[in-house]
Amino acid sequence: MEKLIQEFPATADDGTPHVLYVYQDFLDAGTRGDPSAQVPGLKRIVTDVGLSVNRVDKGKYKVDQTGAVLTSSDANAP
């Protein structure tokens, strides 16, 4: 199951503000002792309009569909 685990502000080169959302898959890893156990899986980042984002470096991101570069100075930004 995928869950929203984080959101943070980012800004495009032209000054346009965005919010980036980080989603993470959680995979079933149940055992007899803990049948509802889950382990974290892959993360993905999307823009506030649903476009895919790649992390270039901490605080620097590139939107797949447009090539726009976004930056964030948020301390919690991945």
JSON list of N, CA and C in Angstrom, two decimals:
[
{"chain": "A", "resi": 1, "resn": "MET", "atom": "N", "xyz": [0.84, -1.17, 0.00]},
{"chain": "A", "resi": 1, "resn": "MET", "atom": "CA", "xyz": [0.00, 0.00, 0.00]},
{"chain": "A", "resi": 1, "resn": "MET", "atom": "C", "xyz": [0.89, 1.25, 0.00]},
{"chain": "A", "resi": 2, "resn": "GLU", "atom": "N", "xyz": [0.52, 2.21, -0.78]},
{"chain": "A", "resi": 2, "resn": "GLU", "atom": "CA", "xyz": [1.29, 3.46, -0.86]},
{"chain": "A", "resi": 2, "resn": "GLU", "atom": "C", "xyz": [0.68, 4.50, 0.08]},
{"chain": "A", "resi": 3, "resn": "LYS", "atom": "N", "xyz": [1.58, 5.24, 0.79]},
{"chain": "A", "resi": 3, "resn": "LYS", "atom": "CA", "xyz": [1.12, 6.27, 1.72]},
{"chain": "A", "resi": 3, "resn": "LYS", "atom": "C", "xyz": [1.89, 7.57, 1.48]},
{"chain": "A", "resi": 4, "resn": "LEU", "atom": "N", "xyz": [1.19, 8.68, 1.68]},
{"chain": "A", "resi": 4, "resn": "LEU", "atom": "CA", "xyz": [1.84, 9.99, 1.67]},
{"chain": "A", "resi": 4, "resn": "LEU", "atom": "C", "xyz": [2.65, 10.11, 2.96]},
{"chain": "A", "resi": 5, "resn": "ILE", "atom": "N", "xyz": [3.97, 10.31, 2.83]},
{"chain": "A", "resi": 5, "resn": "ILE", "atom": "CA", "xyz": [4.79, 10.37, 4.04]},
{"chain": "A", "resi": 5, "resn": "ILE", "atom": "C", "xyz": [5.38, 11.75, 4.30]},
{"chain": "A", "resi": 6, "resn": "GLN", "atom": "N", "xyz": [5.34, 12.62, 3.28]},
{"chain": "A", "resi": 6, "resn": "GLN", "atom": "CA", "xyz": [5.97, 13.94, 3.46]},
{"chain": "A", "resi": 6, "resn": "GLN", "atom": "C", "xyz": [5.49, 14.89, 2.38]},
{"chain": "A", "resi": 7, "resn": "GLU", "atom": "N", "xyz": [5.49, 16.16, 2.70]},
{"chain": "A", "resi": 7, "resn": "GLU", "atom": "CA", "xyz": [5.28, 17.21, 1.70]},
{"chain": "A", "resi": 7, "resn": "GLU", "atom": "C", "xyz": [6.16, 18.39, 2.09]},
{"chain": "A", "resi": 8, "resn": "PHE", "atom": "N", "xyz": [6.62, 19.12, 1.07]},
{"chain": "A", "resi": 8, "resn": "PHE", "atom": "CA", "xyz": [7.51, 20.24, 1.33]},
{"chain": "A", "resi": 8, "resn": "PHE", "atom": "C", "xyz": [7.43, 21.23, 0.17]},
{"chain": "A", "resi": 9, "resn": "PRO", "atom": "N", "xyz": [7.72, 22.51, 0.45]},
{"chain": "A", "resi": 9, "resn": "PRO", "atom": "CA", "xyz": [7.67, 23.53, -0.60]},
{"chain": "A", "resi": 9, "resn": "PRO", "atom": "C", "xyz": [8.91, 23.49, -1.48]},
{"chain": "A", "resi": 10, "resn": "ALA", "atom": "N", "xyz": [8.71, 23.88, -2.73]},
{"chain": "A", "resi": 10, "resn": "ALA", "atom": "CA", "xyz": [9.81, 24.00, -3.69]},
{"chain": "A", "resi": 10, "resn": "ALA", "atom": "C", "xyz": [9.49, 25.15, -4.63]},
{"chain": "A", "resi": 11, "resn": "THR", "atom": "N", "xyz": [10.53, 25.66, -5.29]},
{"chain": "A", "resi": 11, "resn": "THR", "atom": "CA", "xyz": [10.36, 26.80, -6.19]},
{"chain": "A", "resi": 11, "resn": "THR", "atom": "C", "xyz": [11.02, 26.51, -7.53]},
{"chain": "A", "resi": 12, "resn": "ALA", "atom": "N", "xyz": [10.32, 26.86, -8.61]},
{"chain": "A", "resi": 12, "resn": "ALA", "atom": "CA", "xyz": [10.87, 26.70, -9.95]},
{"chain": "A", "resi": 12, "resn": "ALA", "atom": "C", "xyz": [11.86, 27.83, -10.22]},
{"chain": "A", "resi": 13, "resn": "ASP", "atom": "N", "xyz": [12.67, 27.65, -11.27]},
{"chain": "A", "resi": 13, "resn": "ASP", "atom": "CA", "xyz": [13.65, 28.68, -11.64]},
{"chain": "A", "resi": 13, "resn": "ASP", "atom": "C", "xyz": [13.01, 30.04, -11.91]},
{"chain": "A", "resi": 14, "resn": "ASP", "atom": "N", "xyz": [11.76, 30.02, -12.40]},
{"chain": "A", "resi": 14, "resn": "ASP", "atom": "CA", "xyz": [11.07, 31.28, -12.69]},
{"chain": "A", "resi": 14, "resn": "ASP", "atom": "C", "xyz": [10.37, 31.88, -11.48]},
{"chain": "A", "resi": 15, "resn": "GLY", "atom": "N", "xyz": [10.54, 31.24, -10.30]},
{"chain": "A", "resi": 15, "resn": "GLY", "atom": "CA", "xyz": [9.95, 31.76, -9.06]},
{"chain": "A", "resi": 15, "resn": "GLY", "atom": "C", "xyz": [8.59, 31.18, -8.72]},
{"chain": "A", "resi": 16, "resn": "THR", "atom": "N", "xyz": [8.05, 30.32, -9.57]},
{"chain": "A", "resi": 16, "resn": "THR", "atom": "CA", "xyz": [6.75, 29.71, -9.31]},
{"chain": "A", "resi": 16, "resn": "THR", "atom": "C", "xyz": [6.83, 28.76, -8.12]},
{"chain": "A", "resi": 17, "resn": "PRO", "atom": "N", "xyz": [5.97, 28.95, -7.12]},
{"chain": "A", "resi": 17, "resn": "PRO", "atom": "CA", "xyz": [5.99, 28.06, -5.96]},
{"chain": "A", "resi": 17, "resn": "PRO", "atom": "C", "xyz": [5.26, 26.74, -6.26]},
{"chain": "A", "resi": 18, "resn": "HIS", "atom": "N", "xyz": [5.74, 25.67, -5.68]},
{"chain": "A", "resi": 18, "resn": "HIS", "atom": "CA", "xyz": [5.13, 24.34, -5.81]},
{"chain": "A", "resi": 18, "resn": "HIS", "atom": "C", "xyz": [5.16, 23.66, -4.45]},
{"chain": "A", "resi": 19, "resn": "VAL", "atom": "N", "xyz": [4.37, 22.61, -4.34]},
{"chain": "A", "resi": 19, "resn": "VAL", "atom": "CA", "xyz": [4.46, 21.71, -3.19]},
{"chain": "A", "resi": 19, "resn": "VAL", "atom": "C", "xyz": [4.81, 20.35, -3.77]},
{"chain": "A", "resi": 20, "resn": "LEU", "atom": "N", "xyz": [5.83, 19.71, -3.20]},
{"chain": "A", "resi": 20, "resn": "LEU", "atom": "CA", "xyz": [6.21, 18.37, -3.63]},
{"chain": "A", "resi": 20, "resn": "LEU", "atom": "C", "xyz": [5.74, 17.37, -2.58]},
{"chain": "A", "resi": 21, "resn": "TYR", "atom": "N", "xyz": [5.23, 16.23, -3.06]},
{"chain": "A", "resi": 21, "resn": "TYR", "atom": "CA", "xyz": [4.71, 15.19, -2.19]},
{"chain": "A", "resi": 21, "resn": "TYR", "atom": "C", "xyz": [5.55, 13.94, -2.34]},
{"chain": "A", "resi": 22, "resn": "VAL", "atom": "N", "xyz": [5.90, 13.32, -1.22]},
{"chain": "A", "resi": 22, "resn": "VAL", "atom": "CA", "xyz": [6.67, 12.08, -1.23]},
{"chain": "A", "resi": 22, "resn": "VAL", "atom": "C", "xyz": [5.75, 10.95, -0.79]},
{"chain": "A", "resi": 23, "resn": "TYR", "atom": "N", "xyz": [5.61, 9.95, -1.66]},
{"chain": "A", "resi": 23, "resn": "TYR", "atom": "CA", "xyz": [4.82, 8.76, -1.37]},
{"chain": "A", "resi": 23, "resn": "TYR", "atom": "C", "xyz": [5.77, 7.58, -1.21]},
{"chain": "A", "resi": 24, "resn": "GLN", "atom": "N", "xyz": [5.40, 6.64, -0.34]},
{"chain": "A", "resi": 24, "resn": "GLN", "atom": "CA", "xyz": [6.22, 5.46, -0.15]},
{"chain": "A", "resi": 24, "resn": "GLN", "atom": "C", "xyz": [5.33, 4.22, -0.11]},
{"chain": "A", "resi": 25, "resn": "ASP", "atom": "N", "xyz": [5.80, 3.16, -0.80]},
{"chain": "A", "resi": 25, "resn": "ASP", "atom": "CA", "xyz": [5.13, 1.87, -0.74]},
{"chain": "A", "resi": 25, "resn": "ASP", "atom": "C", "xyz": [5.47, 1.20, 0.57]},
{"chain": "A", "resi": 26, "resn": "PHE", "atom": "N", "xyz": [4.51, 0.51, 1.14]},
{"chain": "A", "resi": 26, "resn": "PHE", "atom": "CA", "xyz": [4.73, -0.32, 2.32]},
{"chain": "A", "resi": 26, "resn": "PHE", "atom": "C", "xyz": [4.28, -1.73, 1.95]},
{"chain": "A", "resi": 27, "resn": "LEU", "atom": "N", "xyz": [5.20, -2.67, 2.05]},
{"chain": "A", "resi": 27, "resn": "LEU", "atom": "CA", "xyz": [4.97, -4.04, 1.62]},
{"chain": "A", "resi": 27, "resn": "LEU", "atom": "C", "xyz": [4.62, -4.93, 2.80]},
{"chain": "A", "resi": 28, "resn": "ASP", "atom": "N", "xyz": [3.69, -5.85, 2.56]},
{"chain": "A", "resi": 28, "resn": "ASP", "atom": "CA", "xyz": [3.32, -6.80, 3.60]},
{"chain": "A", "resi": 28, "resn": "ASP", "atom": "C", "xyz": [4.51, -7.71, 3.91]},
{"chain": "A", "resi": 29, "resn": "ALA", "atom": "N", "xyz": [4.80, -7.87, 5.18]},
{"chain": "A", "resi": 29, "resn": "ALA", "atom": "CA", "xyz": [5.91, -8.72, 5.63]},
{"chain": "A", "resi": 29, "resn": "ALA", "atom": "C", "xyz": [5.48, -9.48, 6.88]},
{"chain": "A", "resi": 30, "resn": "GLY", "atom": "N", "xyz": [4.22, -9.87, 6.90]},
{"chain": "A", "resi": 30, "resn": "GLY", "atom": "CA", "xyz": [3.66, -10.51, 8.07]},
{"chain": "A", "resi": 30, "resn": "GLY", "atom": "C", "xyz": [4.29, -11.85, 8.39]},
{"chain": "A", "resi": 31, "resn": "THR", "atom": "N", "xyz": [4.34, -12.13, 9.67]},
{"chain": "A", "resi": 31, "resn": "THR", "atom": "CA", "xyz": [4.81, -13.42, 10.18]},
{"chain": "A", "resi": 31, "resn": "THR", "atom": "C", "xyz": [3.76, -13.93, 11.15]},
{"chain": "A", "resi": 32, "resn": "ARG", "atom": "N", "xyz": [3.94, -15.13, 11.66]},
{"chain": "A", "resi": 32, "resn": "ARG", "atom": "CA", "xyz": [2.99, -15.64, 12.66]},
{"chain": "A", "resi": 32, "resn": "ARG", "atom": "C", "xyz": [2.97, -14.75, 13.89]},
{"chain": "A", "resi": 33, "resn": "GLY", "atom": "N", "xyz": [4.14, -14.26, 14.28]},
{"chain": "A", "resi": 33, "resn": "GLY", "atom": "CA", "xyz": [4.22, -13.41, 15.46]},
{"chain": "A", "resi": 33, "resn": "GLY", "atom": "C", "xyz": [3.67, -12.01, 15.25]},
{"chain": "A", "resi": 34, "resn": "ASP", "atom": "N", "xyz": [3.71, -11.53, 14.00]},
{"chain": "A", "resi": 34, "resn": "ASP", "atom": "CA", "xyz": [3.22, -10.19, 13.67]},
{"chain": "A", "resi": 34, "resn": "ASP", "atom": "C", "xyz": [2.60, -10.21, 12.27]},
{"chain": "A", "resi": 35, "resn": "PRO", "atom": "N", "xyz": [1.36, -10.71, 12.18]},
{"chain": "A", "resi": 35, "resn": "PRO", "atom": "CA", "xyz": [0.75, -10.89, 10.86]},
{"chain": "A", "resi": 35, "resn": "PRO", "atom": "C", "xyz": [0.48, -9.60, 10.09]},
{"chain": "A", "resi": 36, "resn": "SER", "atom": "N", "xyz": [0.50, -8.46, 10.76]},
{"chain": "A", "resi": 36, "resn": "SER", "atom": "CA", "xyz": [0.23, -7.20, 10.07]},
{"chain": "A", "resi": 36, "resn": "SER", "atom": "C", "xyz": [1.50, -6.39, 9.80]},
{"chain": "A", "resi": 37, "resn": "ALA", "atom": "N", "xyz": [2.67, -7.01, 9.95]},
{"chain": "A", "resi": 37, "resn": "ALA", "atom": "CA", "xyz": [3.94, -6.30, 9.76]},
{"chain": "A", "resi": 37, "resn": "ALA", "atom": "C", "xyz": [4.09, -5.82, 8.32]},
{"chain": "A", "resi": 38, "resn": "GLN", "atom": "N", "xyz": [4.71, -4.66, 8.19]},
{"chain": "A", "resi": 38, "resn": "GLN", "atom": "CA", "xyz": [5.00, -4.08, 6.87]},
{"chain": "A", "resi": 38, "resn": "GLN", "atom": "C", "xyz": [6.44, -3.57, 6.88]},
{"chain": "A", "resi": 39, "resn": "VAL", "atom": "N", "xyz": [7.05, -3.55, 5.69]},
{"chain": "A", "resi": 39, "resn": "VAL", "atom": "CA", "xyz": [8.38, -2.98, 5.53]},
{"chain": "A", "resi": 39, "resn": "VAL", "atom": "C", "xyz": [8.29, -1.87, 4.50]},
{"chain": "A", "resi": 40, "resn": "PRO", "atom": "N", "xyz": [9.07, -0.79, 4.68]},
{"chain": "A", "resi": 40, "resn": "PRO", "atom": "CA", "xyz": [9.02, 0.31, 3.71]},
{"chain": "A", "resi": 40, "resn": "PRO", "atom": "C", "xyz": [9.67, -0.11, 2.39]},
{"chain": "A", "resi": 41, "resn": "GLY", "atom": "N", "xyz": [9.05, 0.34, 1.30]},
{"chain": "A", "resi": 41, "resn": "GLY", "atom": "CA", "xyz": [9.56, 0.07, -0.04]},
{"chain": "A", "resi": 41, "resn": "GLY", "atom": "C", "xyz": [10.01, 1.35, -0.73]},
{"chain": "A", "resi": 42, "resn": "LEU", "atom": "N", "xyz": [9.83, 1.40, -2.04]},
{"chain": "A", "resi": 42, "resn": "LEU", "atom": "CA", "xyz": [10.29, 2.52, -2.84]},
{"chain": "A", "resi": 42, "resn": "LEU", "atom": "C", "xyz": [9.50, 3.79, -2.55]},
{"chain": "A", "resi": 43, "resn": "LYS", "atom": "N", "xyz": [10.18, 4.93, -2.73]},
{"chain": "A", "resi": 43, "resn": "LYS", "atom": "CA", "xyz": [9.55, 6.25, -2.60]},
{"chain": "A", "resi": 43, "resn": "LYS", "atom": "C", "xyz": [9.44, 6.88, -3.97]},
{"chain": "A", "resi": 44, "resn": "ARG", "atom": "N", "xyz": [8.45, 7.76, -4.12]},
{"chain": "A", "resi": 44, "resn": "ARG", "atom": "CA", "xyz": [8.35, 8.56, -5.34]},
{"chain": "A", "resi": 44, "resn": "ARG", "atom": "C", "xyz": [7.93, 9.96, -4.96]},
{"chain": "A", "resi": 45, "resn": "ILE", "atom": "N", "xyz": [8.35, 10.93, -5.77]},
{"chain": "A", "resi": 45, "resn": "ILE", "atom": "CA", "xyz": [8.03, 12.33, -5.53]},
{"chain": "A", "resi": 45, "resn": "ILE", "atom": "C", "xyz": [7.20, 12.84, -6.69]},
{"chain": "A", "resi": 46, "resn": "VAL", "atom": "N", "xyz": [6.15, 13.59, -6.39]},
{"chain": "A", "resi": 46, "resn": "VAL", "atom": "CA", "xyz": [5.30, 14.20, -7.43]},
{"chain": "A", "resi": 46, "resn": "VAL", "atom": "C", "xyz": [5.04, 15.66, -7.07]},
{"chain": "A", "resi": 47, "resn": "THR", "atom": "N", "xyz": [4.72, 16.44, -8.09]},
{"chain": "A", "resi": 47, "resn": "THR", "atom": "CA", "xyz": [4.37, 17.84, -7.88]},
{"chain": "A", "resi": 47, "resn": "THR", "atom": "C", "xyz": [2.93, 17.96, -7.41]},
{"chain": "A", "resi": 48, "resn": "ASP", "atom": "N", "xyz": [2.55, 19.17, -7.08]},
{"chain": "A", "resi": 48, "resn": "ASP", "atom": "CA", "xyz": [1.17, 19.45, -6.66]},
{"chain": "A", "resi": 48, "resn": "ASP", "atom": "C", "xyz": [0.16, 19.24, -7.77]},
{"chain": "A", "resi": 49, "resn": "VAL", "atom": "N", "xyz": [0.60, 19.09, -9.02]},
{"chain": "A", "resi": 49, "resn": "VAL", "atom": "CA", "xyz": [-0.31, 18.80, -10.13]},
{"chain": "A", "resi": 49, "resn": "VAL", "atom": "C", "xyz": [-0.11, 17.38, -10.65]},
{"chain": "A", "resi": 50, "resn": "GLY", "atom": "N", "xyz": [0.64, 16.55, -9.91]},
{"chain": "A", "resi": 50, "resn": "GLY", "atom": "CA", "xyz": [0.77, 15.14, -10.24]},
{"chain": "A", "resi": 50, "resn": "GLY", "atom": "C", "xyz": [1.88, 14.75, -11.19]},
{"chain": "A", "resi": 51, "resn": "LEU", "atom": "N", "xyz": [2.80, 15.68, -11.51]},
{"chain": "A", "resi": 51, "resn": "LEU", "atom": "CA", "xyz": [3.90, 15.35, -12.41]},
{"chain": "A", "resi": 51, "resn": "LEU", "atom": "C", "xyz": [5.01, 14.63, -11.64]},
{"chain": "A", "resi": 52, "resn": "SER", "atom": "N", "xyz": [5.67, 13.67, -12.30]},
{"chain": "A", "resi": 52, "resn": "SER", "atom": "CA", "xyz": [6.75, 12.90, -11.69]},
{"chain": "A", "resi": 52, "resn": "SER", "atom": "C", "xyz": [7.99, 13.76, -11.51]},
{"chain": "A", "resi": 53, "resn": "VAL", "atom": "N", "xyz": [8.68, 13.55, -10.40]},
{"chain": "A", "resi": 53, "resn": "VAL", "atom": "CA", "xyz": [9.86, 14.34, -10.06]},
{"chain": "A", "resi": 53, "resn": "VAL", "atom": "C", "xyz": [11.02, 13.40, -9.73]},
{"chain": "A", "resi": 54, "resn": "ASN", "atom": "N", "xyz": [12.20, 13.72, -10.21]},
{"chain": "A", "resi": 54, "resn": "ASN", "atom": "CA", "xyz": [13.42, 13.00, -9.85]},
{"chain": "A", "resi": 54, "resn": "ASN", "atom": "C", "xyz": [14.25, 13.88, -8.93]},
{"chain": "A", "resi": 55, "resn": "ARG", "atom": "N", "xyz": [14.79, 13.26, -7.89]},
{"chain": "A", "resi": 55, "resn": "ARG", "atom": "CA", "xyz": [15.69, 13.97, -6.98]},
{"chain": "A", "resi": 55, "resn": "ARG", "atom": "C", "xyz": [17.07, 13.99, -7.61]},
{"chain": "A", "resi": 56, "resn": "VAL", "atom": "N", "xyz": [17.62, 15.18, -7.81]},
{"chain": "A", "resi": 56, "resn": "VAL", "atom": "CA", "xyz": [18.96, 15.35, -8.37]},
{"chain": "A", "resi": 56, "resn": "VAL", "atom": "C", "xyz": [19.99, 15.36, -7.24]},
{"chain": "A", "resi": 57, "resn": "ASP", "atom": "N", "xyz": [19.66, 16.09, -6.18]},
{"chain": "A", "resi": 57, "resn": "ASP", "atom": "CA", "xyz": [20.52, 16.23, -5.00]},
{"chain": "A", "resi": 57, "resn": "ASP", "atom": "C", "xyz": [19.62, 16.75, -3.89]},
{"chain": "A", "resi": 58, "resn": "LYS", "atom": "N", "xyz": [20.11, 16.80, -2.67]},
{"chain": "A", "resi": 58, "resn": "LYS", "atom": "CA", "xyz": [19.28, 17.33, -1.58]},
{"chain": "A", "resi": 58, "resn": "LYS", "atom": "C", "xyz": [18.86, 18.75, -1.92]},
{"chain": "A", "resi": 59, "resn": "GLY", "atom": "N", "xyz": [17.54, 18.97, -1.97]},
{"chain": "A", "resi": 59, "resn": "GLY", "atom": "CA", "xyz": [17.01, 20.29, -2.26]},
{"chain": "A", "resi": 59, "resn": "GLY", "atom": "C", "xyz": [16.95, 20.64, -3.73]},
{"chain": "A", "resi": 60, "resn": "LYS", "atom": "N", "xyz": [17.30, 19.71, -4.63]},
{"chain": "A", "resi": 60, "resn": "LYS", "atom": "CA", "xyz": [17.25, 20.00, -6.08]},
{"chain": "A", "resi": 60, "resn": "LYS", "atom": "C", "xyz": [16.53, 18.85, -6.78]},
{"chain": "A", "resi": 61, "resn": "TYR", "atom": "N", "xyz": [15.54, 19.20, -7.61]},
{"chain": "A", "resi": 61, "resn": "TYR", "atom": "CA", "xyz": [14.65, 18.22, -8.22]},
{"chain": "A", "resi": 61, "resn": "TYR", "atom": "C", "xyz": [14.40, 18.60, -9.68]},
{"chain": "A", "resi": 62, "resn": "LYS", "atom": "N", "xyz": [14.11, 17.59, -10.50]},
{"chain": "A", "resi": 62, "resn": "LYS", "atom": "CA", "xyz": [13.81, 17.84, -11.91]},
{"chain": "A", "resi": 62, "resn": "LYS", "atom": "C", "xyz": [12.49, 17.17, -12.25]},
{"chain": "A", "resi": 63, "resn": "VAL", "atom": "N", "xyz": [11.58, 17.93, -12.87]},
{"chain": "A", "resi": 63, "resn": "VAL", "atom": "CA", "xyz": [10.28, 17.41, -13.27]},
{"chain": "A", "resi": 63, "resn": "VAL", "atom": "C", "xyz": [10.45, 16.62, -14.57]},
{"chain": "A", "resi": 64, "resn": "ASP", "atom": "N", "xyz": [10.06, 15.36, -14.57]},
{"chain": "A", "resi": 64, "resn": "ASP", "atom": "CA", "xyz": [10.26, 14.48, -15.73]},
{"chain": "A", "resi": 64, "resn": "ASP", "atom": "C", "xyz": [9.61, 15.02, -17.01]},
{"chain": "A", "resi": 65, "resn": "GLN", "atom": "N", "xyz": [8.36, 15.39, -16.92]},
{"chain": "A", "resi": 65, "resn": "GLN", "atom": "CA", "xyz": [7.60, 15.75, -18.10]},
{"chain": "A", "resi": 65, "resn": "GLN", "atom": "C", "xyz": [7.99, 17.09, -18.72]},
{"chain": "A", "resi": 66, "resn": "THR", "atom": "N", "xyz": [8.51, 18.01, -17.91]},
{"chain": "A", "resi": 66, "resn": "THR", "atom": "CA", "xyz": [8.79, 19.35, -18.43]},
{"chain": "A", "resi": 66, "resn": "THR", "atom": "C", "xyz": [10.27, 19.72, -18.42]},
{"chain": "A", "resi": 67, "resn": "GLY", "atom": "N", "xyz": [11.06, 19.00, -17.63]},
{"chain": "A", "resi": 67, "resn": "GLY", "atom": "CA", "xyz": [12.48, 19.34, -17.49]},
{"chain": "A", "resi": 67, "resn": "GLY", "atom": "C", "xyz": [12.73, 20.49, -16.54]},
{"chain": "A", "resi": 68, "resn": "ALA", "atom": "N", "xyz": [11.68, 21.04, -15.95]},
{"chain": "A", "resi": 68, "resn": "ALA", "atom": "CA", "xyz": [11.85, 22.17, -15.02]},
{"chain": "A", "resi": 68, "resn": "ALA", "atom": "C", "xyz": [12.65, 21.73, -13.80]},
{"chain": "A", "resi": 69, "resn": "VAL", "atom": "N", "xyz": [13.50, 22.61, -13.33]},
{"chain": "A", "resi": 69, "resn": "VAL", "atom": "CA", "xyz": [14.31, 22.36, -12.13]},
{"chain": "A", "resi": 69, "resn": "VAL", "atom": "C", "xyz": [13.65, 23.09, -10.96]},
{"chain": "A", "resi": 70, "resn": "LEU", "atom": "N", "xyz": [13.43, 22.36, -9.88]},
{"chain": "A", "resi": 70, "resn": "LEU", "atom": "CA", "xyz": [12.84, 22.92, -8.67]},
{"chain": "A", "resi": 70, "resn": "LEU", "atom": "C", "xyz": [13.87, 22.84, -7.55]},
{"chain": "A", "resi": 71, "resn": "THR", "atom": "N", "xyz": [13.85, 23.81, -6.67]},
{"chain": "A", "resi": 71, "resn": "THR", "atom": "CA", "xyz": [14.75, 23.80, -5.52]},
{"chain": "A", "resi": 71, "resn": "THR", "atom": "C", "xyz": [13.93, 24.01, -4.26]},
{"chain": "A", "resi": 72, "resn": "SER", "atom": "N", "xyz": [14.49, 23.49, -3.15]},
{"chain": "A", "resi": 72, "resn": "SER", "atom": "CA", "xyz": [13.84, 23.66, -1.86]},
{"chain": "A", "resi": 72, "resn": "SER", "atom": "C", "xyz": [14.89, 23.86, -0.79]},
{"chain": "A", "resi": 73, "resn": "SER", "atom": "N", "xyz": [14.66, 24.84, 0.07]},
{"chain": "A", "resi": 73, "resn": "SER", "atom": "CA", "xyz": [15.55, 25.06, 1.20]},
{"chain": "A", "resi": 73, "resn": "SER", "atom": "C", "xyz": [14.95, 24.52, 2.48]},
{"chain": "A", "resi": 74, "resn": "ASP", "atom": "N", "xyz": [13.84, 23.80, 2.36]},
{"chain": "A", "resi": 74, "resn": "ASP", "atom": "CA", "xyz": [13.18, 23.20, 3.53]},
{"chain": "A", "resi": 74, "resn": "ASP", "atom": "C", "xyz": [14.14, 22.21, 4.18]},
{"chain": "A", "resi": 75, "resn": "ALA", "atom": "N", "xyz": [14.30, 22.28, 5.47]},
{"chain": "A", "resi": 75, "resn": "ALA", "atom": "CA", "xyz": [15.24, 21.42, 6.19]},
{"chain": "A", "resi": 75, "resn": "ALA", "atom": "C", "xyz": [14.88, 19.94, 6.07]},
{"chain": "A", "resi": 76, "resn": "ASN", "atom": "N", "xyz": [13.61, 19.65, 5.85]},
{"chain": "A", "resi": 76, "resn": "ASN", "atom": "CA", "xyz": [13.16, 18.24, 5.74]},
{"chain": "A", "resi": 76, "resn": "ASN", "atom": "C", "xyz": [13.10, 17.73, 4.31]},
{"chain": "A", "resi": 77, "resn": "ALA", "atom": "N", "xyz": [13.46, 18.56, 3.34]},
{"chain": "A", "resi": 77, "resn": "ALA", "atom": "CA", "xyz": [13.44, 18.13, 1.94]},
{"chain": "A", "resi": 77, "resn": "ALA", "atom": "C", "xyz": [14.46, 17.02, 1.73]},
{"chain": "A", "resi": 78, "resn": "PRO", "atom": "N", "xyz": [14.05, 15.96, 1.04]},
{"chain": "A", "resi": 78, "resn": "PRO", "atom": "CA", "xyz": [14.99, 14.85, 0.81]},
{"chain": "A", "resi": 78, "resn": "PRO", "atom": "C", "xyz": [16.10, 15.24, -0.17]}
]
